[in-house]
Short mmCIF file of C-alpha atoms in Angstrom, two decimals:
data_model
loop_
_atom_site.label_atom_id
_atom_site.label_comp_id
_atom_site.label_asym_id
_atom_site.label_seq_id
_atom_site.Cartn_x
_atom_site.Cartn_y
_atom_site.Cartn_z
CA UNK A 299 -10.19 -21.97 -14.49
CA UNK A 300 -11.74 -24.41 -11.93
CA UNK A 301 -10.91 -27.38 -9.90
CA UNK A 302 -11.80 -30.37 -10.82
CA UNK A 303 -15.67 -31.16 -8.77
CA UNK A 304 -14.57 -34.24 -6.18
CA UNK A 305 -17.01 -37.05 -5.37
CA UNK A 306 -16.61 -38.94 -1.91
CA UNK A 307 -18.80 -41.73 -1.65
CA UNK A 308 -19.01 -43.50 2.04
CA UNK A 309 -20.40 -47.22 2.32
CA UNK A 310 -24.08 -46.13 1.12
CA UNK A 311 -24.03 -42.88 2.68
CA UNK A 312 -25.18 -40.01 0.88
CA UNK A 313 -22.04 -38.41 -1.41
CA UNK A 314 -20.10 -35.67 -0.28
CA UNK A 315 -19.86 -33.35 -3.20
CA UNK A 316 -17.13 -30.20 -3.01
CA UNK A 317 -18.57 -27.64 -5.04
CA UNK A 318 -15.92 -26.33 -7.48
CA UNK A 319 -14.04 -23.46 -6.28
CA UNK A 320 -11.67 -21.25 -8.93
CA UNK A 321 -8.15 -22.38 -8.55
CA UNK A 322 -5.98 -20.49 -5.32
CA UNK A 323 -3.42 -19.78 -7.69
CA UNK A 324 -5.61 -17.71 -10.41
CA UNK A 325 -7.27 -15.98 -7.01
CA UNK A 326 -4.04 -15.30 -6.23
CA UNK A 327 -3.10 -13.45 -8.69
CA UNK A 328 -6.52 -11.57 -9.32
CA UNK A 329 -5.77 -10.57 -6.08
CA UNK A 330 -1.95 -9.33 -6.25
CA UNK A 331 -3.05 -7.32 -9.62
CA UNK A 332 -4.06 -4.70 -7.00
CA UNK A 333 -1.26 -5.00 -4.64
CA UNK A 334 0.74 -4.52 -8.19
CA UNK A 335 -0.91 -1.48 -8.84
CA UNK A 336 -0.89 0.03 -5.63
CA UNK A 337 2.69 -0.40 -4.83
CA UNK A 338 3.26 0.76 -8.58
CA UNK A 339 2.50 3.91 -8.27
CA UNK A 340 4.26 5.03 -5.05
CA UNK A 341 8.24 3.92 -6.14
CA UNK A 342 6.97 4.73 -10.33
CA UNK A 343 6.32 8.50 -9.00
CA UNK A 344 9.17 8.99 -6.56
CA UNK A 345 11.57 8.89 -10.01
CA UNK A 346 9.45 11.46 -11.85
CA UNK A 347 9.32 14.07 -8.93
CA UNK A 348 12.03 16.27 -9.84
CA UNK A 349 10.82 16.00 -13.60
CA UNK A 350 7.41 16.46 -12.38
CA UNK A 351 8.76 19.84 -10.61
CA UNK A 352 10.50 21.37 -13.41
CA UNK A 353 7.48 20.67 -15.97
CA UNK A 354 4.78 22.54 -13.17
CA UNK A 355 6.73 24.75 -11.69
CA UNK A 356 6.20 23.24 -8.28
CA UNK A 357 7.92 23.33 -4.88
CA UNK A 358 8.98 20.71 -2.67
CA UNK A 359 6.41 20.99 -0.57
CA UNK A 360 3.55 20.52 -3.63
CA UNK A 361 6.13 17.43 -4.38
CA UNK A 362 5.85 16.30 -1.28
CA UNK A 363 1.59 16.23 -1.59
CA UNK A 364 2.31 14.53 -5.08
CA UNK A 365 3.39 11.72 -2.63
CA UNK A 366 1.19 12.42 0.09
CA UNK A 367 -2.23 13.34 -1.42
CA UNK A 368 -2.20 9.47 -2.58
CA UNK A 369 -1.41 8.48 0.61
CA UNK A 370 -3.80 10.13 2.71
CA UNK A 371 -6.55 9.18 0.45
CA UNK A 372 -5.64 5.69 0.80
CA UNK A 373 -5.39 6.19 4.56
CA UNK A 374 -8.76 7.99 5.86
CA UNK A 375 -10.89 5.34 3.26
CA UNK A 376 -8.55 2.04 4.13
CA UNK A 377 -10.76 1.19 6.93
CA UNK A 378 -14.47 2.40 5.52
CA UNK A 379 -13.45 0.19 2.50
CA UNK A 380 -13.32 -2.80 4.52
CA UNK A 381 -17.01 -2.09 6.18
CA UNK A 382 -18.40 -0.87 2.49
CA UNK A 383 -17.05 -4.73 1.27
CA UNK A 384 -19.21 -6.13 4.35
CA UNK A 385 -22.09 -4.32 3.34
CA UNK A 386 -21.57 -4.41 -0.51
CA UNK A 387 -19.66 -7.64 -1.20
CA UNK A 388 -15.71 -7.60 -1.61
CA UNK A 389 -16.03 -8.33 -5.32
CA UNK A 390 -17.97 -5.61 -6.93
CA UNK A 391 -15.72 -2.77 -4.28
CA UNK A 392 -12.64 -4.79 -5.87
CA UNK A 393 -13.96 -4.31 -9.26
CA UNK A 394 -14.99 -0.75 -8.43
CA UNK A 395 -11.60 -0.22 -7.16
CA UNK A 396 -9.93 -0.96 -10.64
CA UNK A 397 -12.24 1.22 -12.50
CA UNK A 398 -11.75 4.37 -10.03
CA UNK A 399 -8.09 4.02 -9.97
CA UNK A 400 -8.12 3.86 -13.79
CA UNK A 401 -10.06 6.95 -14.16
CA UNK A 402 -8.07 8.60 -11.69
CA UNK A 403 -4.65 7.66 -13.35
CA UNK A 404 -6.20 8.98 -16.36
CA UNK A 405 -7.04 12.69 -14.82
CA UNK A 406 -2.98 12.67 -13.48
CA UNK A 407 -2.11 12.02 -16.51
CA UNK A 408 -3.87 15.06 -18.55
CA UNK A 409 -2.76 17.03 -15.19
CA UNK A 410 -2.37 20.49 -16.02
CA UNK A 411 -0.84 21.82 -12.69
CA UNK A 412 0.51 20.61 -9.47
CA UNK A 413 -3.18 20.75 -8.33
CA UNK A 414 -5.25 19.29 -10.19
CA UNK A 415 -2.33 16.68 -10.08
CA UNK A 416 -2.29 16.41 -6.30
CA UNK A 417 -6.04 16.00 -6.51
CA UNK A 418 -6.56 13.19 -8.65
CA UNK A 419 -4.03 11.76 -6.47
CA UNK A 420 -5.99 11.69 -3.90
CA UNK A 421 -8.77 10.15 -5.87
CA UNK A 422 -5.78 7.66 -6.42
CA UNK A 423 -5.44 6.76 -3.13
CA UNK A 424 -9.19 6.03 -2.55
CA UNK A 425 -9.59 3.57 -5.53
CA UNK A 426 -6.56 1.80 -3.55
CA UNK A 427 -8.19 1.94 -0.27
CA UNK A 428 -10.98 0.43 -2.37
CA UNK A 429 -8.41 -2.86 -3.55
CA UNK A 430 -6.08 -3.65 -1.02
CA UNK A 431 -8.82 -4.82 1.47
CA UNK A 432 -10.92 -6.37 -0.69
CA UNK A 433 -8.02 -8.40 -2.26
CA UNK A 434 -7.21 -9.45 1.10
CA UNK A 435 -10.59 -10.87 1.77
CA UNK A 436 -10.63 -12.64 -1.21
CA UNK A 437 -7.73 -13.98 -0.73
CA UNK A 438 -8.61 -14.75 3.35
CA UNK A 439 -11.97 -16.27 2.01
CA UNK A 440 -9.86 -18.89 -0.95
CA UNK A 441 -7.71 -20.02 1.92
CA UNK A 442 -10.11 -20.05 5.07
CA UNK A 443 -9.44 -23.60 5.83
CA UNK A 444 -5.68 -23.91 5.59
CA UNK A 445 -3.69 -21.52 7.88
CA UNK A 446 -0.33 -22.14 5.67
CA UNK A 447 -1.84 -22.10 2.67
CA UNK A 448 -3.14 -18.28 3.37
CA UNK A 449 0.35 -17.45 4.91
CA UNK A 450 2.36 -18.57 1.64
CA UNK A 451 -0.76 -16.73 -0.36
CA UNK A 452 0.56 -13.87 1.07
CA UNK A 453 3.64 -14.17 1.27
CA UNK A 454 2.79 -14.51 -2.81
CA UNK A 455 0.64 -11.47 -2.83
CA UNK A 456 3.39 -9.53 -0.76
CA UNK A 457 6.30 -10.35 -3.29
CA UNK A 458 3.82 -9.54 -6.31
CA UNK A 459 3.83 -5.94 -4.60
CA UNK A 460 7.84 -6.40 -4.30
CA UNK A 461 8.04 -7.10 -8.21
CA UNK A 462 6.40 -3.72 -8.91
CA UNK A 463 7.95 -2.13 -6.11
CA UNK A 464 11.08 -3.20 -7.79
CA UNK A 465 10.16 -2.76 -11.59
CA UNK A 466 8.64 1.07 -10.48
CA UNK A 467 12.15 2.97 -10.37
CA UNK A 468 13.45 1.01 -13.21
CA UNK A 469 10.29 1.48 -15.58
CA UNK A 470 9.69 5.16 -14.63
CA UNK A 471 13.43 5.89 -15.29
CA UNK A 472 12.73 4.18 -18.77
CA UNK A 473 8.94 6.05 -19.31
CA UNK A 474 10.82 9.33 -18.32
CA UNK A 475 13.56 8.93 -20.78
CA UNK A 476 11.09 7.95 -23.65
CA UNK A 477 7.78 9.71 -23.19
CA UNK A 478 7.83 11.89 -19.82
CA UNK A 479 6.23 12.04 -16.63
CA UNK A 480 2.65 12.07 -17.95
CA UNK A 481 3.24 8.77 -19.27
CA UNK A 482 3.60 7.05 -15.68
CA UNK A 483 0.07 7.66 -14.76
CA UNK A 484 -0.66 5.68 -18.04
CA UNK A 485 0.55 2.60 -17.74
CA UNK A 486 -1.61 2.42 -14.86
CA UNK A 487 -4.58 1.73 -17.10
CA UNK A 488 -4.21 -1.49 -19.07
CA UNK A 489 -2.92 -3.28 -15.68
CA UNK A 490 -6.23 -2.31 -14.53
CA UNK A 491 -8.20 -3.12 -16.87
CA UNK A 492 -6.44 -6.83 -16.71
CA UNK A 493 -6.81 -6.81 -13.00
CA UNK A 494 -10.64 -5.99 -13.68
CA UNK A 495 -11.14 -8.91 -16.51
CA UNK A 496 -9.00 -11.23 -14.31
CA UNK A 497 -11.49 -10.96 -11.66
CA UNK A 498 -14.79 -10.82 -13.55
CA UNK A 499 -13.35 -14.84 -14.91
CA UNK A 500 -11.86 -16.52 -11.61
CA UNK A 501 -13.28 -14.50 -8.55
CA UNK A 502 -16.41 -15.87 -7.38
CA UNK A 503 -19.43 -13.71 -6.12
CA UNK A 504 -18.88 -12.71 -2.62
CA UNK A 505 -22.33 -11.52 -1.28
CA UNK A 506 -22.54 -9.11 1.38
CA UNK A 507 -22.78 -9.94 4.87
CA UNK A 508 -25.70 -10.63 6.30
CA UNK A 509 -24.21 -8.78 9.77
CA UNK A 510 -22.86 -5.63 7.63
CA UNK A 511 -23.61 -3.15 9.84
CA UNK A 512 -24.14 1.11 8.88
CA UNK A 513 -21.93 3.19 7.62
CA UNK A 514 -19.94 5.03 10.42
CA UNK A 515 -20.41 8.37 8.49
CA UNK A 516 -18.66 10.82 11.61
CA UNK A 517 -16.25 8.30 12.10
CA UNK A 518 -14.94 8.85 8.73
CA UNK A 519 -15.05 12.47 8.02
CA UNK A 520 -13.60 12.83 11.79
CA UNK A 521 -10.71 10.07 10.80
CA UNK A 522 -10.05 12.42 7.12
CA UNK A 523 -9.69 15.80 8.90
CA UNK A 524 -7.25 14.60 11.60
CA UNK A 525 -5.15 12.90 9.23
CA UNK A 526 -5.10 15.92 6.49
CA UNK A 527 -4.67 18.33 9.44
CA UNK A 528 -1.52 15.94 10.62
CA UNK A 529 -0.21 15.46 6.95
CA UNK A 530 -0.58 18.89 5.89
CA UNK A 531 0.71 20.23 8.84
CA UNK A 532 4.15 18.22 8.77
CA UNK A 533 4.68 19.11 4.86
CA UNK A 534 4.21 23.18 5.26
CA UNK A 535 6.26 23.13 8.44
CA UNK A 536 9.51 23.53 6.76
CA UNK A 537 8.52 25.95 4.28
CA UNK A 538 6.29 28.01 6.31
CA UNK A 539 7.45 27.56 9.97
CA UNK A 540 5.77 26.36 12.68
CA UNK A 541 4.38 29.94 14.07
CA UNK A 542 2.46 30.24 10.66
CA UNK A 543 -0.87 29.83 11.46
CA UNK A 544 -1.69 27.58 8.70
CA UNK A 545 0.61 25.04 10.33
CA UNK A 546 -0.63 25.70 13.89
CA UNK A 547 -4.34 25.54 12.62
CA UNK A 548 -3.28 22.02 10.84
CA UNK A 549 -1.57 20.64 14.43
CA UNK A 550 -5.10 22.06 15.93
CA UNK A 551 -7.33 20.46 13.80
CA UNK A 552 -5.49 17.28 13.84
CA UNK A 553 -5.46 16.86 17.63
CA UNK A 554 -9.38 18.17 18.21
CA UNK A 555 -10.10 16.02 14.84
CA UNK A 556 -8.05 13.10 16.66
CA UNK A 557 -10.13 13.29 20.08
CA UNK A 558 -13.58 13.58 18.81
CA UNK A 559 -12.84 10.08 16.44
CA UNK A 560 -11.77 8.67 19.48
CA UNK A 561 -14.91 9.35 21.38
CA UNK A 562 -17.34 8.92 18.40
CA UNK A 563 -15.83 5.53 17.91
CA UNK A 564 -15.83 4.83 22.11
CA UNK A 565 -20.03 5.54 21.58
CA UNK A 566 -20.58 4.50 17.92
CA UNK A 567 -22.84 1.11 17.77
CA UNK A 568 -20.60 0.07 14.79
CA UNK A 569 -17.71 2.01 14.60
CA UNK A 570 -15.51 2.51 11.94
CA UNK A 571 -12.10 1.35 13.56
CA UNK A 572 -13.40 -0.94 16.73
CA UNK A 573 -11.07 0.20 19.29
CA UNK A 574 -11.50 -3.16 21.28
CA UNK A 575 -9.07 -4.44 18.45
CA UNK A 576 -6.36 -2.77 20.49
CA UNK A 577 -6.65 -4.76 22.98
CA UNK A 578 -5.04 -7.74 21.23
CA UNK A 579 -1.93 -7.41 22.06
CA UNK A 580 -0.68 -9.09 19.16
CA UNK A 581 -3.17 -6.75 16.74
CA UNK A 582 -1.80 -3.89 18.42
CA UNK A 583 1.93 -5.14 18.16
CA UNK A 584 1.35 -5.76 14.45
CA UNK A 585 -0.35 -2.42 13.79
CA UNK A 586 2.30 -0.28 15.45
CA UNK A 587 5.21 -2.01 13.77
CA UNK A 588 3.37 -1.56 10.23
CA UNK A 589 3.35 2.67 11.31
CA UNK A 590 7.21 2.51 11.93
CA UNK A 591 7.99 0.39 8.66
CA UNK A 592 5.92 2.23 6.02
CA UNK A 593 6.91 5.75 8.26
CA UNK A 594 11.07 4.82 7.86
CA UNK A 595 10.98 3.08 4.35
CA UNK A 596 8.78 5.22 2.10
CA UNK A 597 10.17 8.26 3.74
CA UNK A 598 13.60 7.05 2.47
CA UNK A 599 12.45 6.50 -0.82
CA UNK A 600 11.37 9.93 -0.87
CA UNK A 601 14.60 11.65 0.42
CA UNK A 602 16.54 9.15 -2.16
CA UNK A 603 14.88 10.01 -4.70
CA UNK A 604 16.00 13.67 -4.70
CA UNK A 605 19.06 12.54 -3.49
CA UNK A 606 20.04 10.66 -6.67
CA UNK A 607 19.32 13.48 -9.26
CA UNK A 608 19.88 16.51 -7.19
CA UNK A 609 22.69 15.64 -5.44
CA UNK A 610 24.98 12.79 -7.83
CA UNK A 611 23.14 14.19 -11.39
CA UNK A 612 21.81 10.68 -12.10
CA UNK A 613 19.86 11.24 -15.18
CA UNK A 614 15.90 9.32 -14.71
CA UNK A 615 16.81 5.94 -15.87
CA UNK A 616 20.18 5.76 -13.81
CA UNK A 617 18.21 6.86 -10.51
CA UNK A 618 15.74 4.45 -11.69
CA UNK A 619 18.26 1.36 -12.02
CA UNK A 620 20.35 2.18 -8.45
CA UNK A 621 16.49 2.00 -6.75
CA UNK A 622 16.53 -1.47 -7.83
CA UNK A 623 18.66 -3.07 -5.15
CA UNK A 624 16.22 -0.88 -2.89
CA UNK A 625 13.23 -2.56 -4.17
CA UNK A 626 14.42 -5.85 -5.63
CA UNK A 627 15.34 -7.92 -2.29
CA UNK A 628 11.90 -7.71 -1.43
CA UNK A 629 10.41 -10.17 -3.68
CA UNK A 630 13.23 -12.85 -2.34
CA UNK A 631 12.68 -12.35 0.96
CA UNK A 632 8.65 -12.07 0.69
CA UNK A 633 8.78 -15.52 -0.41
CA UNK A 634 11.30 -16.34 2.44
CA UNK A 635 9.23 -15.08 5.22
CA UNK A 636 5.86 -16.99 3.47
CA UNK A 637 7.88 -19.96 3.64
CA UNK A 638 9.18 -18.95 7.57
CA UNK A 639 5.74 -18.21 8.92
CA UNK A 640 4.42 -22.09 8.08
CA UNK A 641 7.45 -23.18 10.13
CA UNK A 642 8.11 -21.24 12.93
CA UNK A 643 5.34 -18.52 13.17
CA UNK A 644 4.61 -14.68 13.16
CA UNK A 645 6.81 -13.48 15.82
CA UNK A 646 10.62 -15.21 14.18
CA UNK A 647 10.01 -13.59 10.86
CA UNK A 648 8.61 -9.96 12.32
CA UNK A 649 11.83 -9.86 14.93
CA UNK A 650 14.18 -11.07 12.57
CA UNK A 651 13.31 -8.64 9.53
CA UNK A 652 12.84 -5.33 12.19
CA UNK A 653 16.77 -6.40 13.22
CA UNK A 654 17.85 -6.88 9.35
CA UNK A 655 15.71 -3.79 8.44
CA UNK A 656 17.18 -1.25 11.46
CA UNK A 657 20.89 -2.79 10.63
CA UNK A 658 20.52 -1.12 6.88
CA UNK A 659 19.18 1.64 7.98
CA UNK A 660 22.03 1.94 10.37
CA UNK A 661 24.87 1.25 7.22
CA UNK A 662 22.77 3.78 4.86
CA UNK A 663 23.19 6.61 7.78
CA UNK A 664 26.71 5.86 8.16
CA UNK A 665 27.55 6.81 4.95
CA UNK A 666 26.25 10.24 5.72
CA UNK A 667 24.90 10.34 2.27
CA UNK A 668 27.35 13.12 1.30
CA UNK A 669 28.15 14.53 -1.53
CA UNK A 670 30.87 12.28 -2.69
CA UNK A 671 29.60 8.82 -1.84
CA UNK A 672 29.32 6.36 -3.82
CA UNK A 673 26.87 3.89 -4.76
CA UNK A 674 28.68 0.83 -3.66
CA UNK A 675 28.89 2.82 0.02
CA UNK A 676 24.99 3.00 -0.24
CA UNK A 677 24.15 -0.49 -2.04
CA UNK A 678 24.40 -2.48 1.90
CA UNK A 679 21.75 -0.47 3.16
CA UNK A 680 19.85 -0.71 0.14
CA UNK A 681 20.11 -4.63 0.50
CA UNK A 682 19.16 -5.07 3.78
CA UNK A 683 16.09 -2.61 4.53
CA UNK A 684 13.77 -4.29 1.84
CA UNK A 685 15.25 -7.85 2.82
CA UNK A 686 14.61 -7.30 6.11
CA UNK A 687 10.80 -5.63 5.15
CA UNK A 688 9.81 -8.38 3.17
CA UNK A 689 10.36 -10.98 5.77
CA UNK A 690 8.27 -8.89 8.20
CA UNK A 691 5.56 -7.86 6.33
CA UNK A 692 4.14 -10.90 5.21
CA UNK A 693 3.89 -11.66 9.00
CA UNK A 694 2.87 -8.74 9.98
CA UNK A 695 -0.20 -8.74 7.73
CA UNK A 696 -0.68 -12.39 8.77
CA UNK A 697 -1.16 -11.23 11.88
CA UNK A 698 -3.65 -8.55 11.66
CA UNK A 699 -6.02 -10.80 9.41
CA UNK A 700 -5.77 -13.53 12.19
CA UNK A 701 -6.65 -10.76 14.72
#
């Protein structure tokens, strides 16, 4: 699982001796066993909603948090998982992150009602908040010394995410049809616990920094009670109204929540999110352009998802298959834009997916996804927004870690 230890010796100087490292590629893909499992679960459970509905007698809106509840718990801990793998080492929160997102799979599985489900979601999310970052700065630290290397080691770890973005419609339509919804919480577990055993072999100890700085406690529970106001505020709006004061109270809370993080993390010695970050133009570029990709794409995926059984009465594993074009053209073009980024940058791959990306939007709303269309009306758009996402992503993740 190593390379092979080098030996320079220079005219009766003293050797040079390169310790042995594990192999990139076996980092690599201890690393995208977490992007895997993260991107899994989001495109695996969009298929099951509507099953998921009829078996616990939920609404849309409790749907909706199915979705969401994972989301946000991924959100408000994404950035106090980075600090807790300064203070803590990247490798044992990576390793942590595989056993809580395990566990939690586990509890959605034996779910008994929309929430209990919607909670262990949430749980979810954190043991992803817990991996993504972690498996970034593993893979940052394997490649510190060569720029393209760590751009086509993303670009490897972003199309690893594409393969189960891709495979998640197709194998929950497939899980559905065999053993039912429960049954895509499941599967979750043994990819863990390879992930987990991967790591334990090829990943190296990764001590904590000796600069890890103190926990921005306020900074965090400010950062979770914005976002669930926000979140929970946008999903009841519909149902509820926006005079109900549940969904005022949610907008309140989010926008007092909002401007007290901002302040706490304008005085904080070591905030949580450094707000000096913004002012990098090119973090701030990247950072934006993430919110409007993940805000248009996963949102479709959503609305799609319904739309397919609802609307046309595709059975689970039909639904499941017509995703595929959705999800399948990113692991082509992730290895594109890995390739793109050694040659000509960040900025040609970001601009050039956004314009692919917006033009299948564009042909998927022209269809007016009416009643009677059909899925060769739909399959240009579905071509074209995850070809033109996985040439930006890569980049745009690129460009944050370089920030």
């Amino acid at each position: 699982m190593t390379s092979p230890q080098s030996v320079q010796v220079l005219d009766g100087a003293t050797p040079v001796v390169k310790v042995p490292t594990p192999a990139v590629g076996w980092t690599i893909a201890a690393s995208s066993f977490a992007f895997i499992i993260v991107q899994l679960d989001i495109t695996i459970v969009n298929v099951a909603l509507p099953q998921i509905g009829a078996d616990l007698n939920a609404r849309v809106s409790a749907l909706q948090w199915v979705v969401d509840a994972y989301t946000l718990g991924f959100a408000v801990f994404l950035l106090s998982a980075g600090a807790l793998g300064d203070k803590f080492g990247s490798k044992r929160l990576f390793l942590a992150g595989f056993l809580l997102f395990a566990v939690a799979s586990a509890a959605c599985g034996l779910s008994p009602n929309a929430t209990f489900l919607n909670i262990a979601r949430a749980i979810q999310g954190i043991g992803a908040a817990l991996l993504v970052p972690s498996s970034l700065a593993i893979l940052n630290r394997a490649c510190t010394h060569d720029k393209k290397l760590l751009a086509k080691a993303i670009g490897l770890w972003t199309a690893a995410g594409g393969v189960s973005i891709a495979a998640g419609p197709v194998l929950g339509g497939l899980l559905l049809a065999i053993a039912g919804w429960r049954s895509i919480f499941w599967v979750n577990i043994p990819i863990c616990i390879l992930g987990f055993m991967l790591t334990m072999r090829v990943v190296p100890a990764m001590a904590a920094k000796q600069h890890a700085h103190s926990f921005d406690f306020p900074g965090q529970i400010l950062a979770i009670f914005a976002l669930t106001g926000l979140v929970g505020a946008v999903i009841e709006l519909h149902p509820l109204g926006l005079r109900h004061p549940l969904v005022l109270s949610g907008f309140c809370l989010a926008l007092v929540a909002g401007a007290a993080f901002l302040m706490v993390e304008k005085k904080v010695a070591h905030p949580m999110l450094p707000l000096s970050f913004f002012h990098q133009t090119s973090f701030t570029a990247a950072v934006l352009f993430g919110v409007f990709v993940n805000f248009s794409y996963y949102g479709v995926i959503f609305v799609i998802s319904f739309y397919l059984q609802k609307v046309q009465g595709y059975n689970p594993m039909q639904a499941g298959l017509a995703f595929l074009p959705l999800t399948g053209t990113f692991i082509l073009s992730n290895l594109v834009s890995g390739w793109l980024i050694g040659r000509a940058g960040i900025r040609l791959p970001m601009v050039l997916g956004g314009f692919i990306g917006a033009l299948g939007y564009g042909l998927l709303g022209s269809v007016g996804i009416a009643t009677d269309a059909s899925f060769l009306q739909m399959l240009p758009g579905f071509v074209l927004i995850p070809a033109g996402m996985g040439l930006a992503v890569p980049a745009m993740t690129t460009s944050i870690l370089s920030s």
